[in-house]
Short mmCIF file of N, CA, C and O and ligand atoms in Angstrom, two decimals:
data_model
loop_
_atom_site.label_atom_id
_atom_site.label_comp_id
_atom_site.label_asym_id
_atom_site.label_seq_id
_atom_site.Cartn_x
_atom_site.Cartn_y
_atom_site.Cartn_z
N MET A 1037 206.84 38.66 -117.35
CA MET A 1037 207.34 38.98 -118.74
C MET A 1037 207.94 40.41 -118.91
O MET A 1037 208.91 40.60 -119.52
N ALA A 1038 207.29 41.23 -118.15
CA ALA A 1038 207.77 42.71 -118.19
C ALA A 1038 209.21 42.73 -117.75
O ALA A 1038 210.01 43.59 -118.20
N SER A 1039 209.44 42.15 -116.65
CA SER A 1039 210.76 42.28 -116.01
C SER A 1039 211.84 41.57 -117.02
O SER A 1039 213.04 42.14 -117.09
N LEU A 1040 211.44 40.45 -117.64
CA LEU A 1040 212.36 39.87 -118.45
C LEU A 1040 212.76 40.84 -119.74
O LEU A 1040 213.85 40.99 -119.99
N ARG A 1041 211.49 41.35 -120.26
CA ARG A 1041 211.70 42.23 -121.33
C ARG A 1041 212.66 43.55 -120.93
O ARG A 1041 213.52 43.96 -121.72
N SER A 1042 212.32 44.15 -119.84
CA SER A 1042 213.25 45.24 -119.39
C SER A 1042 214.66 44.80 -119.14
O SER A 1042 215.58 45.71 -119.56
N HIS A 1043 214.87 43.66 -118.55
CA HIS A 1043 216.33 43.22 -118.45
C HIS A 1043 216.94 42.96 -119.79
O HIS A 1043 218.17 43.43 -119.97
N VAL A 1044 216.32 42.30 -120.68
CA VAL A 1044 216.87 42.04 -121.97
C VAL A 1044 217.22 43.41 -122.64
O VAL A 1044 218.29 43.46 -123.33
N ARG A 1045 216.26 44.33 -122.57
CA ARG A 1045 216.41 45.56 -123.33
C ARG A 1045 217.63 46.36 -122.68
O ARG A 1045 218.51 46.89 -123.52
N ALA A 1046 217.75 46.46 -121.37
CA ALA A 1046 218.83 47.03 -120.66
C ALA A 1046 220.12 46.41 -120.95
O ALA A 1046 221.22 47.03 -121.33
N ARG A 1047 220.18 45.13 -120.93
CA ARG A 1047 221.41 44.24 -121.20
C ARG A 1047 221.91 44.78 -122.70
O ARG A 1047 223.17 44.80 -122.83
N ALA A 1048 221.14 44.87 -123.59
CA ALA A 1048 221.41 45.17 -124.91
C ALA A 1048 221.62 46.66 -125.31
O ALA A 1048 222.00 47.03 -126.31
N GLN A 1049 221.62 47.46 -124.07
CA GLN A 1049 221.74 48.92 -124.22
C GLN A 1049 220.81 49.41 -125.44
O GLN A 1049 221.23 50.42 -126.01
N ARG A 1050 219.67 48.97 -125.42
CA ARG A 1050 218.46 49.33 -126.35
C ARG A 1050 219.04 49.38 -127.80
O ARG A 1050 218.53 50.19 -128.55
N ARG A 1051 219.90 48.32 -128.14
CA ARG A 1051 220.37 48.09 -129.52
C ARG A 1051 219.98 46.82 -129.92
O ARG A 1051 220.00 45.86 -129.19
N CYS A 1052 219.70 46.63 -131.27
CA CYS A 1052 219.47 45.25 -131.78
C CYS A 1052 220.82 44.58 -131.58
O CYS A 1052 221.97 45.01 -131.97
N GLU A 1053 220.75 43.37 -131.09
CA GLU A 1053 221.99 42.48 -130.82
C GLU A 1053 222.53 41.83 -132.05
O GLU A 1053 223.54 41.25 -132.06
N TYR A 1054 221.77 42.00 -133.28
CA TYR A 1054 222.31 41.54 -134.46
C TYR A 1054 222.93 42.78 -135.30
O TYR A 1054 224.15 42.70 -135.70
N CYS A 1055 222.10 43.63 -135.58
CA CYS A 1055 222.54 44.66 -136.54
C CYS A 1055 223.03 46.02 -135.85
O CYS A 1055 223.35 46.88 -136.49
N ARG A 1056 222.82 46.02 -134.46
CA ARG A 1056 223.26 47.17 -133.67
C ARG A 1056 222.35 48.42 -133.92
O ARG A 1056 222.83 49.52 -133.49
N MET A 1057 221.29 48.28 -134.51
CA MET A 1057 220.42 49.51 -134.73
C MET A 1057 219.90 49.89 -133.29
O MET A 1057 219.31 49.15 -132.64
N PRO A 1058 220.18 51.25 -132.92
CA PRO A 1058 219.65 51.69 -131.76
C PRO A 1058 218.18 52.00 -131.89
O PRO A 1058 217.71 52.19 -132.98
N GLU A 1059 217.32 51.88 -130.70
CA GLU A 1059 215.98 52.11 -130.66
C GLU A 1059 215.68 53.46 -131.29
O GLU A 1059 214.58 53.57 -132.12
N HIS A 1060 216.42 54.35 -130.93
CA HIS A 1060 216.08 55.71 -131.30
C HIS A 1060 216.39 55.98 -132.84
O HIS A 1060 215.95 56.96 -133.43
N GLY A 1061 216.96 54.93 -133.56
CA GLY A 1061 217.13 55.11 -134.95
C GLY A 1061 216.07 54.57 -135.79
O GLY A 1061 216.27 54.68 -136.99
N THR A 1062 215.02 54.08 -135.24
CA THR A 1062 213.89 53.59 -136.01
C THR A 1062 212.61 53.84 -135.36
O THR A 1062 212.57 53.92 -134.17
N ASN A 1063 211.53 53.96 -136.27
CA ASN A 1063 210.18 54.08 -135.82
C ASN A 1063 209.59 52.86 -135.31
O ASN A 1063 208.57 52.78 -134.63
N LEU A 1064 210.08 51.66 -135.79
CA LEU A 1064 209.57 50.32 -135.48
C LEU A 1064 210.01 49.95 -134.24
O LEU A 1064 211.29 49.95 -133.91
N PRO A 1065 209.23 49.59 -133.16
CA PRO A 1065 209.69 49.18 -131.92
C PRO A 1065 210.49 47.84 -131.98
O PRO A 1065 210.27 46.91 -132.67
N HIS A 1066 211.67 47.78 -131.17
CA HIS A 1066 212.49 46.65 -131.15
C HIS A 1066 211.70 45.57 -130.37
O HIS A 1066 210.70 45.80 -129.61
N GLU A 1067 211.95 44.35 -130.40
CA GLU A 1067 211.25 43.23 -129.86
C GLU A 1067 212.30 42.20 -129.15
O GLU A 1067 213.39 42.32 -129.39
N ILE A 1068 211.64 41.37 -128.34
CA ILE A 1068 212.41 40.11 -127.82
C ILE A 1068 212.56 39.17 -128.85
O ILE A 1068 211.45 38.79 -129.49
N ASP A 1069 213.59 38.70 -129.13
CA ASP A 1069 213.93 37.52 -130.05
C ASP A 1069 214.29 36.45 -129.24
O ASP A 1069 214.97 36.36 -128.31
N HIS A 1070 213.61 35.19 -129.57
CA HIS A 1070 213.98 33.94 -129.10
C HIS A 1070 215.13 33.40 -129.90
O HIS A 1070 214.90 33.09 -131.10
N ILE A 1071 216.28 33.48 -129.52
CA ILE A 1071 217.44 32.97 -130.13
C ILE A 1071 217.20 31.57 -130.72
O ILE A 1071 217.29 31.25 -132.01
N ARG A 1072 216.83 30.67 -129.97
CA ARG A 1072 216.39 29.38 -130.38
C ARG A 1072 214.67 29.48 -130.24
O ARG A 1072 214.24 29.57 -129.08
N ALA A 1073 214.08 29.55 -131.36
CA ALA A 1073 212.70 29.80 -131.32
C ALA A 1073 211.95 28.81 -130.52
O ALA A 1073 212.24 27.64 -130.35
N ARG A 1074 210.82 29.32 -130.13
CA ARG A 1074 209.91 28.50 -129.24
C ARG A 1074 209.54 27.18 -129.96
O ARG A 1074 209.35 26.23 -129.43
N LYS A 1075 209.21 27.38 -131.23
CA LYS A 1075 208.94 26.30 -132.05
C LYS A 1075 210.07 25.18 -132.11
O LYS A 1075 209.65 23.90 -132.39
N HIS A 1076 211.18 25.53 -131.79
CA HIS A 1076 212.34 24.53 -131.60
C HIS A 1076 212.57 24.28 -130.11
O HIS A 1076 213.66 24.02 -129.72
N ARG A 1077 211.57 24.45 -129.23
CA ARG A 1077 211.57 24.25 -127.81
C ARG A 1077 212.62 25.22 -127.10
O ARG A 1077 213.25 24.86 -126.15
N GLY A 1078 212.78 26.46 -127.75
CA GLY A 1078 213.63 27.47 -126.98
C GLY A 1078 212.80 28.07 -126.02
O GLY A 1078 211.66 28.56 -126.16
N PRO A 1079 213.44 28.11 -124.73
CA PRO A 1079 212.56 28.79 -123.59
C PRO A 1079 212.61 30.23 -123.57
O PRO A 1079 213.48 30.79 -124.29
N THR A 1080 211.62 30.87 -122.99
CA THR A 1080 211.53 32.28 -122.82
C THR A 1080 212.44 32.51 -121.43
O THR A 1080 211.94 32.45 -120.36
N ALA A 1081 213.68 32.64 -121.66
CA ALA A 1081 214.60 32.84 -120.61
C ALA A 1081 215.77 33.72 -120.87
O ALA A 1081 215.95 33.87 -122.16
N LEU A 1082 216.46 34.32 -119.94
CA LEU A 1082 217.46 35.30 -120.34
C LEU A 1082 218.52 34.83 -121.28
O LEU A 1082 219.04 35.44 -122.02
N ASN A 1083 218.94 33.44 -120.98
CA ASN A 1083 219.99 33.00 -121.81
C ASN A 1083 219.49 32.56 -123.26
O ASN A 1083 220.28 32.04 -124.00
N ASN A 1084 218.22 32.72 -123.44
CA ASN A 1084 217.78 32.30 -124.94
C ASN A 1084 217.05 33.57 -125.57
O ASN A 1084 216.43 33.40 -126.58
N THR A 1085 217.33 34.71 -125.02
CA THR A 1085 216.63 35.85 -125.63
C THR A 1085 217.46 36.98 -125.77
O THR A 1085 218.65 37.08 -125.28
N CYS A 1086 217.28 37.84 -126.88
CA CYS A 1086 218.05 38.95 -127.09
C CYS A 1086 217.11 39.99 -127.70
O CYS A 1086 215.96 39.89 -127.93
N TRP A 1087 217.61 41.22 -127.66
CA TRP A 1087 216.81 42.51 -128.09
C TRP A 1087 217.06 42.64 -129.49
O TRP A 1087 218.23 42.59 -130.03
N CYS A 1088 216.12 42.90 -130.29
CA CYS A 1088 216.08 42.76 -131.70
C CYS A 1088 215.25 43.68 -132.31
O CYS A 1088 214.20 44.03 -131.96
N CYS A 1089 215.82 44.36 -133.45
CA CYS A 1089 214.99 45.27 -134.28
C CYS A 1089 213.94 44.55 -135.06
O CYS A 1089 214.02 43.27 -135.24
N ALA A 1090 212.87 45.16 -135.34
CA ALA A 1090 211.78 44.66 -136.07
C ALA A 1090 212.31 43.88 -137.37
O ALA A 1090 211.80 42.91 -137.86
N GLN A 1091 213.21 44.63 -138.06
CA GLN A 1091 213.71 44.14 -139.44
C GLN A 1091 214.44 42.87 -139.25
O GLN A 1091 214.15 41.93 -139.94
N CYS A 1092 215.30 42.78 -138.37
CA CYS A 1092 216.08 41.50 -138.10
C CYS A 1092 215.09 40.44 -137.64
O CYS A 1092 215.19 39.23 -137.98
N ASN A 1093 214.27 40.79 -136.68
CA ASN A 1093 213.32 39.68 -136.14
C ASN A 1093 212.39 39.22 -137.27
O ASN A 1093 212.19 37.98 -137.24
N GLY A 1094 211.82 39.97 -138.05
CA GLY A 1094 211.00 39.63 -139.17
C GLY A 1094 211.69 38.89 -140.06
O GLY A 1094 211.17 37.77 -140.54
N ALA A 1095 213.00 39.09 -140.42
CA ALA A 1095 213.64 38.18 -141.23
C ALA A 1095 214.14 36.87 -140.61
O ALA A 1095 214.14 35.93 -141.54
N LYS A 1096 214.45 36.96 -139.29
CA LYS A 1096 214.89 35.72 -138.78
C LYS A 1096 213.75 34.66 -138.56
O LYS A 1096 214.04 33.50 -138.80
N GLY A 1097 212.62 35.21 -138.19
CA GLY A 1097 211.55 34.31 -137.97
C GLY A 1097 211.95 33.30 -136.96
O GLY A 1097 212.54 33.58 -135.77
N SER A 1098 211.62 32.02 -137.24
CA SER A 1098 212.07 30.91 -136.42
C SER A 1098 213.31 30.11 -136.74
O SER A 1098 213.66 29.17 -136.28
N ASP A 1099 214.02 30.79 -137.78
CA ASP A 1099 215.24 30.01 -138.23
C ASP A 1099 216.28 30.04 -137.13
O ASP A 1099 216.46 30.96 -136.39
N VAL A 1100 217.11 29.07 -137.18
CA VAL A 1100 218.32 28.89 -136.28
C VAL A 1100 219.64 28.66 -136.94
O VAL A 1100 220.61 28.57 -136.32
N ALA A 1101 219.47 28.42 -138.23
CA ALA A 1101 220.68 28.25 -139.11
C ALA A 1101 220.54 28.74 -140.43
O ALA A 1101 219.35 28.99 -140.85
N ALA A 1102 221.66 29.05 -141.10
CA ALA A 1102 221.57 29.44 -142.53
C ALA A 1102 222.79 29.06 -143.22
O ALA A 1102 223.81 28.56 -142.55
N PHE A 1103 222.92 29.20 -144.52
CA PHE A 1103 223.99 28.79 -145.40
C PHE A 1103 225.15 30.04 -145.61
O PHE A 1103 224.50 31.15 -145.93
N ASP A 1104 226.36 29.83 -145.29
CA ASP A 1104 227.24 30.95 -145.57
C ASP A 1104 227.36 31.17 -147.05
O ASP A 1104 227.63 30.24 -147.76
N PRO A 1105 227.10 32.39 -147.35
CA PRO A 1105 227.07 32.78 -148.96
C PRO A 1105 228.41 32.48 -149.55
O PRO A 1105 228.50 32.33 -150.77
N ALA A 1106 229.49 32.54 -148.79
CA ALA A 1106 230.77 32.34 -149.41
C ALA A 1106 231.25 30.77 -149.61
O ALA A 1106 231.89 30.52 -150.48
N THR A 1107 230.83 30.00 -148.63
CA THR A 1107 231.19 28.60 -148.74
C THR A 1107 230.05 27.68 -148.89
O THR A 1107 230.34 26.41 -149.05
N ASP A 1108 228.82 28.07 -148.69
CA ASP A 1108 227.57 27.30 -148.70
C ASP A 1108 227.56 26.26 -147.59
O ASP A 1108 226.75 25.34 -147.67
N GLU A 1109 228.31 26.51 -146.53
CA GLU A 1109 228.40 25.70 -145.50
C GLU A 1109 227.08 26.09 -144.46
O GLU A 1109 226.84 27.37 -144.27
N LEU A 1110 226.45 25.09 -143.96
CA LEU A 1110 225.21 25.29 -143.12
C LEU A 1110 225.84 25.65 -141.62
O LEU A 1110 226.68 24.74 -141.16
N VAL A 1111 225.43 26.72 -141.14
CA VAL A 1111 226.00 27.06 -139.85
C VAL A 1111 224.90 27.65 -139.01
O VAL A 1111 223.77 28.13 -139.50
N ALA A 1112 225.04 27.46 -137.63
CA ALA A 1112 224.14 28.18 -136.71
C ALA A 1112 224.12 29.62 -136.92
O ALA A 1112 225.25 30.17 -137.20
N LEU A 1113 223.11 30.26 -136.70
CA LEU A 1113 223.01 31.74 -136.75
C LEU A 1113 223.78 32.35 -135.56
O LEU A 1113 223.97 31.70 -134.52
N PHE A 1114 224.29 33.56 -135.66
CA PHE A 1114 224.87 34.24 -134.52
C PHE A 1114 224.05 34.17 -133.25
O PHE A 1114 222.86 34.60 -133.29
N ASN A 1115 224.66 33.75 -132.14
CA ASN A 1115 223.94 33.69 -130.92
C ASN A 1115 224.58 34.71 -130.03
O ASN A 1115 225.78 34.47 -129.54
N PRO A 1116 223.97 35.89 -129.73
CA PRO A 1116 224.59 36.91 -128.99
C PRO A 1116 224.85 36.47 -127.42
O PRO A 1116 225.51 37.20 -126.80
N ARG A 1117 224.15 35.43 -126.99
CA ARG A 1117 224.42 34.93 -125.56
C ARG A 1117 225.72 34.14 -125.45
O ARG A 1117 226.35 34.05 -124.33
N VAL A 1118 226.25 33.58 -126.53
CA VAL A 1118 227.38 32.76 -126.37
C VAL A 1118 228.69 33.25 -127.29
O VAL A 1118 229.74 32.68 -127.09
N LEU A 1119 228.36 34.08 -128.27
CA LEU A 1119 229.43 34.52 -129.18
C LEU A 1119 229.68 35.97 -128.97
O LEU A 1119 228.64 36.71 -128.63
N GLN A 1120 230.79 36.43 -129.35
CA GLN A 1120 231.12 37.84 -129.29
C GLN A 1120 230.90 38.57 -130.76
O GLN A 1120 231.30 38.11 -131.71
N TRP A 1121 230.02 39.67 -130.66
CA TRP A 1121 229.55 40.38 -131.90
C TRP A 1121 230.95 40.63 -132.76
O TRP A 1121 231.11 40.44 -133.88
N ASP A 1122 231.94 41.26 -132.06
CA ASP A 1122 233.08 41.74 -132.75
C ASP A 1122 233.96 40.58 -133.45
O ASP A 1122 234.84 40.86 -134.28
N ASP A 1123 233.80 39.44 -133.01
CA ASP A 1123 234.47 38.25 -133.55
C ASP A 1123 233.88 37.79 -134.94
O ASP A 1123 234.48 37.23 -135.71
N HIS A 1124 232.61 38.25 -135.12
CA HIS A 1124 231.89 37.86 -136.46
C HIS A 1124 231.46 38.79 -137.30
O HIS A 1124 231.13 38.55 -138.45
N PHE A 1125 231.49 40.05 -136.78
CA PHE A 1125 231.04 41.21 -137.71
C PHE A 1125 231.99 42.34 -137.48
O PHE A 1125 232.64 42.58 -136.48
N GLU A 1126 231.98 43.19 -138.57
CA GLU A 1126 232.68 44.49 -138.48
C GLU A 1126 232.11 45.50 -139.43
O GLU A 1126 231.41 44.98 -140.51
N TRP A 1127 232.11 46.71 -139.28
CA TRP A 1127 231.48 47.76 -140.24
C TRP A 1127 232.46 48.09 -141.25
O TRP A 1127 233.63 48.29 -141.11
N ASN A 1128 231.92 48.35 -142.41
CA ASN A 1128 232.51 49.05 -143.53
C ASN A 1128 231.50 50.17 -143.90
O ASN A 1128 230.70 49.89 -144.70
N GLY A 1129 231.75 51.27 -143.30
CA GLY A 1129 230.73 52.40 -143.42
C GLY A 1129 229.33 51.86 -142.92
O GLY A 1129 229.28 51.13 -141.82
N PRO A 1130 228.32 52.00 -143.75
CA PRO A 1130 226.98 51.55 -143.36
C PRO A 1130 226.71 50.00 -143.71
O PRO A 1130 225.72 49.50 -143.28
N TRP A 1131 227.75 49.35 -144.34
CA TRP A 1131 227.62 47.88 -144.53
C TRP A 1131 228.26 47.04 -143.39
O TRP A 1131 229.23 47.39 -143.02
N LEU A 1132 227.45 46.04 -143.11
CA LEU A 1132 228.00 45.12 -142.05
C LEU A 1132 228.69 43.99 -142.85
O LEU A 1132 228.07 43.45 -143.78
N VAL A 1133 229.92 43.78 -142.45
CA VAL A 1133 230.63 42.61 -143.01
C VAL A 1133 230.76 41.54 -142.20
O VAL A 1133 231.11 41.54 -140.98
N GLY A 1134 230.61 40.27 -142.68
CA GLY A 1134 230.65 39.07 -141.90
C GLY A 1134 232.01 38.57 -142.00
O GLY A 1134 232.68 38.43 -142.96
N LYS A 1135 232.77 38.39 -140.71
CA LYS A 1135 234.15 38.03 -140.71
C LYS A 1135 234.32 36.38 -140.66
O LYS A 1135 235.44 35.89 -140.75
N THR A 1136 233.17 35.77 -140.42
CA THR A 1136 233.12 34.28 -140.32
C THR A 1136 231.96 33.84 -141.01
O THR A 1136 231.10 34.50 -141.39
N PRO A 1137 231.87 32.48 -141.17
CA PRO A 1137 230.71 31.84 -141.90
C PRO A 1137 229.46 32.22 -141.02
O PRO A 1137 228.45 32.51 -141.68
N VAL A 1138 229.57 32.27 -139.67
CA VAL A 1138 228.34 32.59 -138.74
C VAL A 1138 228.00 34.06 -139.15
O VAL A 1138 226.74 34.34 -139.22
N GLY A 1139 228.89 34.95 -139.16
CA GLY A 1139 228.60 36.34 -139.49
C GLY A 1139 227.91 36.44 -140.81
O GLY A 1139 226.83 37.13 -141.00
N ARG A 1140 228.56 35.89 -141.89
CA ARG A 1140 227.99 36.12 -143.18
C ARG A 1140 226.64 35.42 -143.38
O ARG A 1140 225.74 36.07 -143.92
N ALA A 1141 226.46 34.22 -142.90
CA ALA A 1141 225.17 33.65 -142.97
C ALA A 1141 224.08 34.42 -142.25
O ALA A 1141 222.96 34.54 -142.72
N THR A 1142 224.38 35.00 -141.04
CA THR A 1142 223.51 35.82 -140.28
C THR A 1142 223.12 37.12 -141.01
O THR A 1142 221.88 37.44 -141.06
N ILE A 1143 224.10 37.82 -141.56
CA ILE A 1143 223.83 39.02 -142.32
C ILE A 1143 222.83 38.74 -143.45
O ILE A 1143 221.99 39.39 -143.79
N GLN A 1144 223.19 37.72 -144.23
CA GLN A 1144 222.39 37.36 -145.33
C GLN A 1144 220.88 36.93 -144.99
O GLN A 1144 220.02 37.47 -145.55
N LEU A 1145 220.74 35.99 -143.89
CA LEU A 1145 219.36 35.61 -143.60
C LEU A 1145 218.61 36.69 -142.99
O LEU A 1145 217.40 36.87 -143.31
N LEU A 1146 219.29 37.57 -142.29
CA LEU A 1146 218.51 38.55 -141.52
C LEU A 1146 218.36 39.89 -142.52
O LEU A 1146 217.86 40.96 -142.09
N LYS A 1147 218.91 39.82 -143.69
CA LYS A 1147 218.90 40.94 -144.78
C LYS A 1147 219.41 42.28 -144.17
O LYS A 1147 218.91 43.31 -144.42
N ILE A 1148 220.49 42.17 -143.37
CA ILE A 1148 221.02 43.35 -142.69
C ILE A 1148 221.60 44.35 -143.74
O ILE A 1148 221.58 45.56 -143.44
N ASN A 1149 222.07 43.85 -144.87
CA ASN A 1149 222.53 44.77 -145.80
C ASN A 1149 221.64 45.03 -147.06
O ASN A 1149 222.13 45.46 -148.18
N ARG A 1150 220.41 44.79 -146.79
CA ARG A 1150 219.38 45.19 -147.83
C ARG A 1150 219.49 46.69 -148.05
O ARG A 1150 219.74 47.45 -147.21
N LYS A 1151 219.26 47.08 -149.40
CA LYS A 1151 219.63 48.43 -149.76
C LYS A 1151 218.86 49.43 -148.99
O LYS A 1151 219.62 50.41 -148.61
N ASP A 1152 217.63 49.26 -148.68
CA ASP A 1152 216.97 50.36 -147.88
C ASP A 1152 217.57 50.40 -146.48
O ASP A 1152 217.65 51.39 -145.86
N ARG A 1153 217.99 49.30 -145.72
CA ARG A 1153 218.60 49.29 -144.51
C ARG A 1153 219.97 50.02 -144.62
O ARG A 1153 220.32 50.72 -143.60
N VAL A 1154 220.70 49.77 -145.48
CA VAL A 1154 222.11 50.41 -145.71
C VAL A 1154 221.82 51.91 -145.81
O VAL A 1154 222.56 52.63 -145.17
N LYS A 1155 220.85 52.27 -146.62
CA LYS A 1155 220.59 53.75 -146.78
C LYS A 1155 220.17 54.34 -145.50
O LYS A 1155 220.50 55.47 -145.21
N HIS A 1156 219.35 53.64 -144.79
CA HIS A 1156 218.99 54.20 -143.49
C HIS A 1156 220.11 54.44 -142.59
O HIS A 1156 220.19 55.47 -141.90
N ARG A 1157 220.98 53.33 -142.34
CA ARG A 1157 222.21 53.48 -141.49
C ARG A 1157 223.04 54.57 -142.06
O ARG A 1157 223.61 55.33 -141.18
N ARG A 1158 223.18 54.67 -143.33
CA ARG A 1158 224.04 55.91 -143.84
C ARG A 1158 223.53 57.22 -143.34
O ARG A 1158 224.27 58.09 -142.94
N LEU A 1159 222.22 57.41 -143.45
CA LEU A 1159 221.65 58.68 -143.05
C LEU A 1159 221.76 58.78 -141.49
O LEU A 1159 222.17 59.96 -141.11
N LEU A 1160 221.65 57.83 -140.76
CA LEU A 1160 221.90 57.83 -139.23
C LEU A 1160 223.35 58.14 -139.04
O LEU A 1160 223.65 59.08 -138.10
N ILE A 1161 224.21 57.52 -139.67
CA ILE A 1161 225.72 57.85 -139.49
C ILE A 1161 226.12 59.24 -139.75
O ILE A 1161 226.76 60.01 -139.00
N GLU A 1162 225.47 59.87 -140.83
CA GLU A 1162 225.68 61.21 -141.20
C GLU A 1162 225.06 62.16 -140.13
O GLU A 1162 225.75 63.30 -139.92
N ARG A 1163 223.99 61.73 -139.46
CA ARG A 1163 223.39 62.53 -138.38
C ARG A 1163 223.95 62.30 -136.98
O ARG A 1163 223.47 62.86 -136.05
N GLY A 1164 225.06 61.39 -137.01
CA GLY A 1164 225.63 60.96 -135.64
C GLY A 1164 224.75 60.13 -134.77
O GLY A 1164 224.81 60.03 -133.57
N GLY A 1165 223.76 59.40 -135.27
CA GLY A 1165 222.90 58.66 -134.60
C GLY A 1165 223.09 57.16 -134.67
O GLY A 1165 222.22 56.39 -134.07
N PHE A 1166 224.13 56.90 -135.32
CA PHE A 1166 224.64 55.41 -135.43
C PHE A 1166 226.02 55.20 -135.04
O PHE A 1166 226.78 55.72 -136.04
N CYS A 1167 226.46 54.79 -134.04
CA CYS A 1167 227.83 54.68 -133.87
C CYS A 1167 228.20 53.50 -132.93
O CYS A 1167 227.24 52.95 -132.43
ZN1 LIG B 2117 218.57 44.39 -136.25
#
């Protein structure tokens, strides 16, 4: 497990693979996320895990899908192993913008633009710790 963890962490360059928060930007330790949760028979394997901040992981829980707030369409959450982050997300200052139903649904379910998280990112950006 230790080697899986270190591999997942290094592969992600020590950033959350959903909100891109760097480890050094938060006091809460990042965690391994099972993209397809164990309760849904997701394996603990490199192709089903990602590096995840505690905020995103806590909000995601065992969810694998969510509703796009723009269309109310049910879509699978962003999967960093098979999708490209830049295809689904872009920054507008400290706000993360969903470019697709997957991006919008993931942002909403993971509460990535919650007021305190936006404020936190804004402070990091001002200090050059979030880019
Ligand atoms: Zn995150």
